[in-house]
Coordinates of C-alpha atoms (C1' of nucleotides) in Angstrom, one line a residue:
Chain A
M1 CA 0.0 0.0 0.0
S2 CA 1.2 3.4 -0.8
S3 CA 0.9 5.0 2.6
S4 CA 2.7 2.2 4.2
S5 CA 5.7 2.3 1.8
A6 CA 5.7 6.1 2.1
A7 CA 5.9 5.7 5.8
A8 CA 8.7 3.3 5.4
R9 CA 10.5 5.7 3.2
R10 CA 9.9 8.4 5.8
E11 CA 11.7 6.0 8.1
G12 CA 14.7 5.8 6.0
R13 CA 14.8 2.1 6.3
A14 CA 12.9 -0.8 4.9
E15 CA 9.9 -2.0 6.8
S16 CA 10.3 -5.5 8.1
A17 CA 7.6 -7.9 7.0
S18 CA 7.3 -9.0 10.6
G19 CA 5.2 -6.2 12.0
R20 CA 6.7 -4.5 15.1
P21 CA 6.8 -0.9 13.8
P22 CA 10.1 0.5 14.7
M23 CA 10.3 3.1 17.5
R24 CA 11.3 5.8 15.1
Q25 CA 8.1 5.6 13.2
A26 CA 6.0 5.5 16.4
L27 CA 7.7 8.7 17.5
V28 CA 7.1 10.5 14.2
A29 CA 3.4 9.4 14.3
A30 CA 2.9 10.5 17.9
A31 CA 4.7 13.7 17.4
F32 CA 2.7 14.7 14.3
R33 CA -0.6 13.8 16.0
L34 CA 0.2 16.2 18.8
F35 CA 1.7 18.9 16.6
V36 CA -1.4 19.2 14.4
E37 CA -3.9 19.0 17.2
R38 CA -2.3 21.3 19.8
G39 CA 0.6 23.0 18.0
Y40 CA 4.4 22.4 17.9
E41 CA 5.5 24.7 20.7
Q42 CA 2.6 23.6 22.9
T43 CA 3.9 20.0 22.6
T44 CA 6.8 18.9 24.8
V45 CA 9.1 16.0 24.1
D46 CA 7.6 14.5 27.2
D47 CA 4.2 14.6 25.7
I48 CA 5.5 12.8 22.6
V49 CA 7.3 10.0 24.4
A50 CA 4.3 9.5 26.7
L51 CA 2.0 9.1 23.7
A52 CA 4.5 6.8 22.0
G53 CA 5.0 4.9 25.2
V54 CA 8.8 5.1 25.2
G55 CA 11.3 6.7 27.4
R56 CA 12.3 10.3 27.0
R57 CA 15.9 9.4 26.5
S58 CA 15.1 7.3 23.5
F59 CA 13.6 10.2 21.7
F60 CA 16.9 11.9 21.5
R61 CA 18.5 8.7 20.5
Y62 CA 16.6 8.8 17.2
F63 CA 16.3 12.5 16.7
P64 CA 19.1 14.9 17.7
S65 CA 16.6 17.6 18.3
K66 CA 12.9 18.2 18.6
E67 CA 12.9 19.8 15.2
D68 CA 14.3 16.8 13.5
V69 CA 11.2 14.7 14.0
V70 CA 9.5 17.1 11.6
F71 CA 11.9 16.3 8.8
P72 CA 12.6 12.6 9.2
D73 CA 13.5 12.0 5.6
H74 CA 15.6 14.9 4.5
E75 CA 18.9 13.3 5.7
R76 CA 18.2 10.4 3.4
C77 CA 17.2 12.7 0.5
L78 CA 20.3 14.8 0.8
A79 CA 22.4 11.7 0.6
D80 CA 20.5 10.6 -2.5
M81 CA 21.1 13.9 -4.1
T82 CA 24.9 13.9 -3.4
D83 CA 25.0 10.4 -4.8
F84 CA 23.1 11.5 -7.8
L85 CA 25.4 14.3 -8.5
A86 CA 28.5 12.3 -7.8
A87 CA 27.3 9.8 -10.4
S88 CA 26.9 12.4 -13.1
P89 CA 28.3 11.5 -16.5
E90 CA 31.2 13.6 -17.6
G91 CA 29.4 15.1 -20.5
A92 CA 26.2 16.1 -18.8
E93 CA 25.1 19.7 -19.1
P94 CA 25.7 21.0 -15.6
V95 CA 22.6 23.2 -15.2
R96 CA 20.3 20.5 -16.5
R97 CA 21.9 18.1 -14.1
V98 CA 21.3 20.2 -11.0
C99 CA 17.7 20.8 -12.1
D100 CA 17.3 17.0 -12.2
A101 CA 18.9 16.7 -8.8
A102 CA 16.3 19.2 -7.5
R103 CA 13.6 17.0 -8.9
L104 CA 14.7 14.3 -6.5
V105 CA 13.6 16.5 -3.6
L106 CA 10.2 17.1 -5.3
R107 CA 9.8 13.4 -5.7
M108 CA 10.3 12.9 -2.0
Y109 CA 7.6 15.4 -1.2
A110 CA 5.3 13.9 -3.8
E111 CA 5.6 10.4 -2.3
D112 CA 3.6 11.3 0.7
P113 CA 1.5 14.4 -0.2
S114 CA -0.7 14.5 2.9
F115 CA 2.4 14.3 5.2
S116 CA 4.1 17.0 3.1
V117 CA 1.1 19.3 3.3
Q118 CA 0.8 18.9 7.0
R119 CA 4.4 19.6 7.5
Y120 CA 4.2 22.7 5.2
R121 CA 1.4 24.1 7.3
L122 CA 3.5 23.5 10.4
T123 CA 6.7 25.1 9.1
K124 CA 4.7 28.1 7.8
E125 CA 3.4 28.9 11.2
V126 CA 6.3 28.0 13.6
P127 CA 9.3 30.3 13.3
G128 CA 11.6 27.7 14.8
L129 CA 10.7 25.2 12.2
R130 CA 11.1 27.7 9.4
A131 CA 14.6 28.4 10.6
Y132 CA 15.3 24.7 10.7
E133 CA 13.9 24.2 7.2
L134 CA 16.2 26.9 6.0
S135 CA 19.2 25.1 7.2
V136 CA 18.0 22.0 5.5
V137 CA 17.4 23.8 2.2
W138 CA 20.8 25.4 2.6
R139 CA 22.5 22.0 2.6
Y140 CA 20.7 21.0 -0.6
E141 CA 21.8 24.3 -2.1
R142 CA 25.4 23.7 -1.0
A143 CA 25.3 20.3 -2.6
L144 CA 24.2 21.7 -5.9
A145 CA 26.7 24.5 -5.7
A146 CA 29.6 22.1 -4.9
Y147 CA 28.8 20.1 -8.0
L148 CA 28.6 23.2 -10.2
R149 CA 31.8 24.6 -8.7
G150 CA 33.5 21.4 -9.8
R151 CA 32.1 21.6 -13.3
F152 CA 32.9 25.3 -13.6
A153 CA 36.3 25.0 -12.2
G154 CA 38.8 27.1 -14.1
R155 CA 36.1 29.1 -15.8
P156 CA 36.2 32.8 -14.8
D157 CA 33.6 33.5 -12.2
G158 CA 33.1 29.8 -11.9
T159 CA 32.3 29.7 -8.2
L160 CA 30.2 32.8 -8.5
R161 CA 28.1 31.3 -11.3
A162 CA 27.9 28.1 -9.4
D163 CA 26.5 29.7 -6.3
V164 CA 24.1 31.9 -8.2
I165 CA 22.7 29.1 -10.3
A166 CA 22.3 26.8 -7.3
A167 CA 20.4 29.5 -5.5
A168 CA 18.2 30.1 -8.5
V169 CA 17.5 26.4 -8.9
V170 CA 16.5 26.1 -5.3
A171 CA 14.4 29.2 -5.4
A172 CA 12.5 28.0 -8.5
H173 CA 12.0 24.6 -7.1
N174 CA 10.7 25.9 -3.8
N175 CA 8.4 28.4 -5.6
A176 CA 6.7 25.6 -7.5
L177 CA 6.8 23.2 -4.5
R178 CA 5.2 25.7 -2.2
S179 CA 2.5 26.5 -4.7
W180 CA 1.7 22.8 -4.9
L181 CA 1.7 22.4 -1.2
R182 CA -0.5 25.5 -0.8
S183 CA -3.0 23.8 -3.1
G184 CA -3.2 20.9 -0.7
G185 CA -1.0 18.6 -2.7
L186 CA -3.7 17.8 -5.2
G187 CA -2.6 18.5 -8.7
D188 CA 0.6 17.4 -10.5
A189 CA 3.6 18.9 -8.8
S190 CA 6.1 18.0 -11.4
T191 CA 4.7 20.0 -14.3
E192 CA 4.8 23.1 -12.2
V193 CA 8.4 22.4 -11.1
D194 CA 9.4 21.6 -14.7
H195 CA 8.2 24.9 -15.8
A196 CA 9.9 26.8 -13.0
L197 CA 13.2 25.0 -13.6
G198 CA 12.8 25.6 -17.3
L199 CA 12.9 29.3 -16.6
V200 CA 16.2 29.0 -14.7
Q201 CA 17.7 26.8 -17.5
S202 CA 16.7 29.4 -20.1
A203 CA 18.4 32.1 -18.1
F204 CA 21.6 30.2 -17.3
G205 CA 21.5 27.0 -19.3
A206 CA 22.8 26.9 -22.9
A207 CA 23.9 30.5 -23.2
P208 CA 27.3 30.1 -21.6
A209 CA 29.6 28.3 -23.9
A210 CA 29.6 24.8 -25.1
T211 CA 32.8 23.5 -26.7
G212 CA 32.6 22.4 -30.2
P213 CA 33.2 18.8 -31.1
G214 CA 36.0 19.2 -33.6
A215 CA 38.2 21.7 -32.0
D216 CA 40.6 21.5 -29.1
S217 CA 38.2 22.0 -26.3
E218 CA 40.0 25.0 -24.9
D219 CA 40.4 27.3 -27.8
V220 CA 36.9 27.7 -29.2
V221 CA 33.8 29.0 -27.6
V222 CA 30.3 28.7 -28.9
V223 CA 27.8 31.4 -28.1
V224 CA 24.1 30.9 -28.7
A225 CA 22.4 34.3 -28.7
R226 CA 18.8 35.1 -29.1
R227 CA 18.1 37.8 -31.6
D228 CA 15.7 39.6 -29.2
V229 CA 18.2 40.2 -26.4
P230 CA 20.2 43.4 -26.8
L231 CA 23.7 43.3 -28.1
W232 CA 25.3 44.6 -25.0
R233 CA 24.1 41.7 -23.1
V234 CA 25.5 39.2 -25.5
V235 CA 28.8 41.0 -25.3
Q236 CA 28.7 40.9 -21.5
Q237 CA 28.1 37.2 -21.7
L238 CA 31.1 36.9 -24.0
E239 CA 33.3 38.8 -21.6
A240 CA 32.2 36.5 -18.9
V241 CA 32.9 33.4 -20.9
L242 CA 36.2 34.6 -22.3
G243 CA 37.4 36.0 -19.0
R244 CA 37.5 39.6 -20.0
G245 CA 39.1 39.3 -23.4
Chain B
M1 CA 37.0 58.1 15.6
S2 CA 36.1 55.5 13.1
S3 CA 35.9 52.5 15.5
S4 CA 33.7 54.5 17.9
S5 CA 31.2 55.6 15.3
A6 CA 31.1 52.1 13.9
A7 CA 30.3 50.8 17.4
A8 CA 27.6 53.4 17.7
R9 CA 26.1 52.2 14.4
R10 CA 26.3 48.7 15.7
E11 CA 24.3 50.0 18.5
G12 CA 21.6 51.3 16.3
R13 CA 21.6 54.5 18.3
A14 CA 23.7 57.6 18.6
E15 CA 26.3 57.6 21.3
S16 CA 25.8 60.3 23.8
A17 CA 28.7 62.6 24.3
S18 CA 28.4 62.2 28.1
G19 CA 30.1 58.9 28.6
R20 CA 28.0 56.2 30.2
P21 CA 28.3 53.6 27.4
P22 CA 24.9 52.0 26.9
M23 CA 24.4 48.5 28.3
R24 CA 23.7 47.1 24.9
Q25 CA 27.2 47.9 23.6
A26 CA 28.8 46.6 26.8
L27 CA 27.0 43.3 26.3
V28 CA 28.1 43.0 22.7
A29 CA 31.7 43.8 23.6
A30 CA 31.8 41.4 26.5
A31 CA 30.1 38.7 24.4
F32 CA 32.5 39.0 21.5
R33 CA 35.5 39.0 23.8
L34 CA 34.4 35.7 25.2
F35 CA 33.3 34.2 22.0
V36 CA 36.6 34.8 20.2
E37 CA 38.7 33.7 23.1
R38 CA 36.8 30.6 24.3
G39 CA 34.2 29.9 21.6
Y40 CA 30.5 30.6 21.3
E41 CA 29.1 27.4 22.7
Q42 CA 31.6 27.4 25.5
T43 CA 30.4 30.8 26.6
T44 CA 27.2 30.9 28.7
V45 CA 25.0 33.9 29.0
D46 CA 26.0 34.0 32.7
D47 CA 29.6 34.4 31.6
I48 CA 28.7 37.4 29.4
V49 CA 26.6 39.2 32.0
A50 CA 29.3 38.6 34.6
L51 CA 32.0 40.2 32.4
A52 CA 29.7 43.0 31.5
G53 CA 28.8 43.5 35.1
V54 CA 25.0 43.4 34.6
G55 CA 22.2 41.1 35.6
R56 CA 21.3 38.1 33.6
R57 CA 17.8 39.2 33.1
S58 CA 19.0 42.4 31.5
F59 CA 20.7 40.5 28.7
F60 CA 17.4 39.1 27.5
R61 CA 15.9 42.6 27.7
Y62 CA 18.3 43.7 24.9
F63 CA 18.6 40.5 22.9
P64 CA 15.8 38.1 22.5
S65 CA 18.3 35.2 22.3
K66 CA 21.9 34.5 22.7
E67 CA 22.4 34.4 18.9
D68 CA 21.1 37.9 18.5
V69 CA 24.1 39.4 20.2
V70 CA 26.1 38.3 17.3
F71 CA 24.0 40.2 14.8
P72 CA 23.2 43.4 16.6
D73 CA 22.8 45.5 13.5
H74 CA 20.8 43.4 11.1
E75 CA 17.4 44.4 12.4
R76 CA 18.3 48.0 11.6
C77 CA 19.7 47.1 8.2
L78 CA 16.6 45.1 7.2
A79 CA 14.5 48.1 8.1
D80 CA 16.7 50.3 6.0
M81 CA 16.4 47.9 3.1
T82 CA 12.6 47.8 3.2
D83 CA 12.5 51.6 3.4
F84 CA 14.8 51.9 0.5
L85 CA 12.6 49.5 -1.6
A86 CA 9.4 51.2 -0.5
A87 CA 10.9 54.6 -1.7
S88 CA 11.7 53.3 -5.1
P89 CA 10.7 55.6 -8.0
E90 CA 8.0 54.2 -10.2
G91 CA 10.2 54.0 -13.3
A92 CA 13.1 52.2 -11.7
E93 CA 14.4 49.1 -13.3
P94 CA 13.4 46.4 -10.8
V95 CA 16.5 44.2 -11.0
R96 CA 18.8 47.1 -10.7
R97 CA 16.9 48.4 -7.8
V98 CA 17.2 45.1 -5.8
C99 CA 20.9 45.0 -6.6
D100 CA 21.2 48.5 -5.1
A101 CA 19.2 47.3 -2.1
A102 CA 21.7 44.5 -1.6
R103 CA 24.5 46.9 -1.6
L104 CA 23.0 48.4 1.5
V105 CA 23.9 45.2 3.3
L106 CA 27.4 45.3 2.0
R107 CA 27.8 48.8 3.2
M108 CA 26.8 47.7 6.7
Y109 CA 29.5 45.0 6.7
A110 CA 32.0 47.4 5.3
E111 CA 31.4 50.0 7.9
D112 CA 33.2 47.8 10.5
P113 CA 35.4 45.4 8.7
S114 CA 37.2 43.9 11.7
F115 CA 33.9 43.2 13.5
S116 CA 32.4 41.7 10.3
V117 CA 35.5 39.4 9.9
Q118 CA 35.3 38.2 13.5
R119 CA 31.6 37.5 13.1
Y120 CA 32.3 35.7 9.8
R121 CA 34.8 33.4 11.4
L122 CA 32.4 32.7 14.2
T123 CA 29.4 31.9 12.0
K124 CA 31.5 29.7 9.8
E125 CA 32.4 27.5 12.7
V126 CA 29.3 27.4 14.9
P127 CA 26.4 25.5 13.3
G128 CA 23.8 27.3 15.5
L129 CA 25.0 30.7 14.3
R130 CA 25.0 29.5 10.7
A131 CA 21.4 28.6 11.1
Y132 CA 20.6 31.9 12.6
E133 CA 22.4 33.8 9.9
L134 CA 20.4 31.8 7.3
S135 CA 17.2 33.1 8.9
V136 CA 18.5 36.6 8.7
V137 CA 19.5 36.3 5.1
W138 CA 16.1 34.8 4.4
R139 CA 14.4 37.9 5.6
Y140 CA 16.5 40.0 3.3
E141 CA 15.7 37.7 0.4
R142 CA 12.0 37.9 1.2
A143 CA 12.1 41.7 1.3
L144 CA 13.7 41.8 -2.2
A145 CA 11.3 39.2 -3.5
A146 CA 8.3 41.1 -2.1
Y147 CA 9.4 44.2 -4.0
L148 CA 9.9 42.3 -7.2
R149 CA 6.6 40.5 -6.8
G150 CA 5.0 43.9 -6.7
R151 CA 6.8 45.1 -9.8
F152 CA 6.2 41.9 -11.7
A153 CA 2.5 41.7 -10.7
G154 CA 0.4 40.7 -13.7
R155 CA 3.3 39.5 -15.7
P156 CA 3.2 35.7 -16.4
D157 CA 5.5 33.9 -13.9
G158 CA 5.8 37.1 -12.0
T159 CA 6.2 35.6 -8.6
L160 CA 8.4 32.9 -9.9
R161 CA 10.7 35.4 -11.5
A162 CA 10.7 37.5 -8.4
D163 CA 11.7 34.7 -6.2
V164 CA 14.4 33.4 -8.5
I165 CA 15.9 36.8 -9.0
A166 CA 15.8 37.6 -5.3
A167 CA 17.6 34.4 -4.6
A168 CA 20.2 35.0 -7.3
V169 CA 20.9 38.5 -6.1
V170 CA 21.4 37.3 -2.5
A171 CA 23.6 34.5 -3.7
A172 CA 25.8 36.8 -5.8
H173 CA 26.0 39.3 -3.0
N174 CA 26.9 36.7 -0.5
N175 CA 29.5 35.1 -2.8
A176 CA 31.3 38.4 -3.1
L177 CA 30.8 39.4 0.5
R178 CA 32.2 36.1 1.8
S179 CA 35.2 36.3 -0.5
W180 CA 35.9 39.7 0.9
L181 CA 35.5 38.5 4.5
R182 CA 37.7 35.5 3.8
S183 CA 40.4 37.9 2.7
G184 CA 40.3 39.5 6.1
G185 CA 38.3 42.6 5.0
L186 CA 41.3 44.2 3.4
G187 CA 40.5 45.1 -0.2
D188 CA 37.6 46.9 -1.7
A189 CA 34.4 44.9 -1.2
S190 CA 32.2 47.0 -3.4
T191 CA 34.0 46.3 -6.7
E192 CA 33.7 42.5 -6.1
V193 CA 30.0 42.9 -5.3
D194 CA 29.4 45.1 -8.3
H195 CA 30.9 42.5 -10.5
A196 CA 28.9 39.7 -9.0
L197 CA 25.6 41.7 -9.2
G198 CA 26.5 42.6 -12.7
L199 CA 26.4 38.9 -13.6
V200 CA 22.9 38.6 -12.2
Q201 CA 21.7 41.7 -14.0
S202 CA 23.1 40.4 -17.2
A203 CA 21.2 37.2 -16.8
F204 CA 17.9 38.7 -15.7
G205 CA 18.2 42.3 -16.6
A206 CA 16.1 44.3 -18.9
A207 CA 15.0 41.8 -21.5
P208 CA 12.6 39.4 -19.8
A209 CA 10.2 39.3 -22.8
A210 CA 9.2 36.0 -24.3
T211 CA 11.0 33.2 -22.5
G212 CA 11.2 29.5 -23.4
P213 CA 8.9 27.8 -25.8
G214 CA 7.9 31.0 -27.7
A215 CA 11.1 31.4 -29.5
D216 CA 11.8 29.2 -32.6
S217 CA 15.1 28.6 -34.2
E218 CA 14.9 31.6 -36.5
D219 CA 15.3 33.9 -33.4
V220 CA 18.7 32.4 -32.5
V221 CA 22.1 33.1 -33.8
V222 CA 25.1 30.9 -33.1
V223 CA 28.5 32.4 -32.9
V224 CA 31.7 30.4 -32.8
A225 CA 34.6 32.4 -31.5
R226 CA 38.2 31.3 -31.1
R227 CA 39.7 32.3 -27.8
D228 CA 42.8 33.8 -29.3
V229 CA 40.8 36.3 -31.3
P230 CA 40.5 39.6 -29.5
L231 CA 37.1 40.4 -28.1
W232 CA 36.5 43.4 -30.1
R233 CA 36.9 41.4 -33.3
V234 CA 34.2 39.0 -32.1
V235 CA 31.9 41.8 -31.2
Q236 CA 32.5 43.3 -34.6
Q237 CA 31.4 40.0 -36.2
L238 CA 28.4 39.8 -33.9
E239 CA 27.3 43.2 -35.0
A240 CA 27.6 42.2 -38.6
V241 CA 25.7 39.0 -38.2
L242 CA 22.9 40.6 -36.2
G243 CA 22.7 43.5 -38.6
R244 CA 22.6 46.3 -36.0
G245 CA 24.9 48.8 -34.6
Chain C
dC1 C1' 10.3 69.7 49.0
dT2 C1' 7.2 65.9 48.4
dC3 C1' 4.7 62.8 46.0
dC4 C1' 4.0 60.0 41.8
dG5 C1' 4.2 57.5 37.8
dA6 C1' 7.1 55.9 34.2
dT7 C1' 11.2 53.8 32.8
dG8 C1' 14.6 50.4 33.2
dG9 C1' 17.6 47.2 35.7
dT10 C1' 17.6 43.1 38.8
dG11 C1' 16.6 38.7 41.4
dC12 C1' 14.0 34.6 41.6
dA13 C1' 11.5 30.8 40.4
dC14 C1' 10.3 28.1 36.8
dC15 C1' 10.0 25.5 32.2
dG16 C1' 11.7 22.8 28.6
dA17 C1' 15.4 21.1 25.4
dG18 C1' 19.4 18.5 25.3
dT19 C1' 23.4 15.5 27.5
dG20 C1' 26.3 12.3 30.3
dC21 C1' 26.1 8.4 32.9
dC22 C1' 24.8 4.3 34.6
dA23 C1' 21.7 0.4 35.2
dG24 C1' 18.8 -3.2 33.3
dG25 C1' 17.1 -6.2 29.7
dT26 C1' 17.5 -9.1 25.6
dG27 C1' 19.5 -11.8 21.9
dC28 C1' 23.6 -14.1 20.4
dA29 C1' 28.1 -16.5 20.2
dG30 C1' 31.3 -19.2 22.5
Chain D
dC1 C1' 26.0 -20.8 31.5
dT2 C1' 28.9 -16.8 30.6
dG3 C1' 30.5 -13.1 28.4
dC4 C1' 29.3 -9.6 25.1
dA5 C1' 27.1 -6.1 22.3
dC6 C1' 23.2 -3.5 21.8
dC7 C1' 19.1 -1.2 22.8
dT8 C1' 16.3 1.1 26.3
dG9 C1' 15.2 3.7 30.3
dG10 C1' 15.8 6.6 34.3
dC11 C1' 18.2 10.3 36.7
dA12 C1' 20.5 14.3 37.4
dC13 C1' 22.4 18.2 35.5
dT14 C1' 23.3 22.3 32.4
dC15 C1' 21.7 26.1 29.9
dG16 C1' 18.7 29.1 27.2
dG17 C1' 14.6 31.6 27.8
dT18 C1' 10.3 33.7 30.4
dG19 C1' 7.0 35.6 33.8
dC20 C1' 6.7 38.2 37.8
dA21 C1' 7.5 41.0 41.4
dC22 C1' 10.7 44.4 43.3
dC23 C1' 13.5 48.4 43.5
dA24 C1' 16.2 52.5 41.8
dT25 C1' 16.2 56.7 39.4
dC26 C1' 14.3 60.6 37.5
dG27 C1' 11.4 64.3 35.9
dG28 C1' 7.3 66.7 36.4
dA29 C1' 3.0 68.3 39.1
dG30 C1' 1.2 69.9 43.3

DNA sequence: CTCCGATGGTGCACCGAGTGCCAGGTGCAG
DNA sequence: CTGCACCTGGCACTCGGTGCACCATCGGAG
């Protein structure tokens, strides 16, 4: 069943066929029940462990902090993303690749829409959770930026472009994701995200240099310019690519 | 004296000529002395108030949390930025305007380089401070995005573009800022930031127009340039191909 | 000068998150 | 059975943060 496998994924570990739901899951379930019915800050860790029927000490064994119980799957997702980026083929177009990496996060959210929507409502209200979410998102962004920095190494403004593109990708992804969450997680999230990421790709994607097949890869640069963008902008791009003449 | 006025600015209030340094400043000074010499987490609020010679309760009168003492001036700076954006002339180019708004933050950092560098080293090491800084930066980003959303209202993908551009501006600004901080705050920060923001402007600047699927291949021109050809020659070629001056 | 209210600093008791430490239980290999 | 590793629970403690009541100072009104 979908909800069961989604819960298992939330767990970050396979569910054993032999019942006995692991303590981690019980804690997440208990926590969310209390969070939605009486609020995050009004719920103490003691309340959670009492409802889950476990010792207080065990809570912090599974979750380093109270906030972590709200994001039980991000650690796993972040690892997936770094793996995905590390496994990139050499010839992959970098911007497209980070956009695909961002889609991994979307997939995680889409796997359990009701859970994601609940969490969204929580994080929107509680400042502490918002701050925590920011630090999570920041780690995704750094993973994307690290990959791009590697791909842009040697290029002038390589790290700058990497940071900016990573931020743009994350912002576009989050814009679409939040719009989907605000709608209650009903429609298709991926089309909206595709559109948003498309905008970023059109702004940063093909325009900067692709090396031609025949030539020595270092001494030729190909610029694709749209006729409707002003000439000075094309020249600016050229300067950036060529490293100031 | 420069350091004195910088400290006053850090205070967010004018320093009175008649001595009696305000408690806020004393707390910031005491806190930073302890933070740099024994670390942030190793310093308790009790240590700070003991060194400053005030009561523990007073600390939390001036700073809502221990983290806030590290960023004593951001609240003020954020207010300045929103004022700046609210006072934008109607005809201002939106992207340029948010770039200028970002420069306000840089100015704040540049006003007291040694303080900024110390704080940078702190936030780089301490995860809790990093998280706090993220939430501060997030508020700047939301201020920029809110302005852009207003300017892009009605445009297709208006909020999406607003969010992406705001994120890109913040990322570019932070990239340059951090590079300057890493250097010890010695050189000129503004030139680096200008260059970084220029890249964002060149990517998102004036010509938003028809993005993505609207343009067919007739609207695109491909230029192949050899790196050893001087830039002006390439530009000359471009002008010829595009048929405009 | 006295009274008075406002402002601002302080002490105190208290809550809740998070940690270190140790004890008990349970499954497993020797 | 015994030792061992591992998971769990309880206890005590630290520290950040808050509500409340108390007190000092100060400026103005009578």
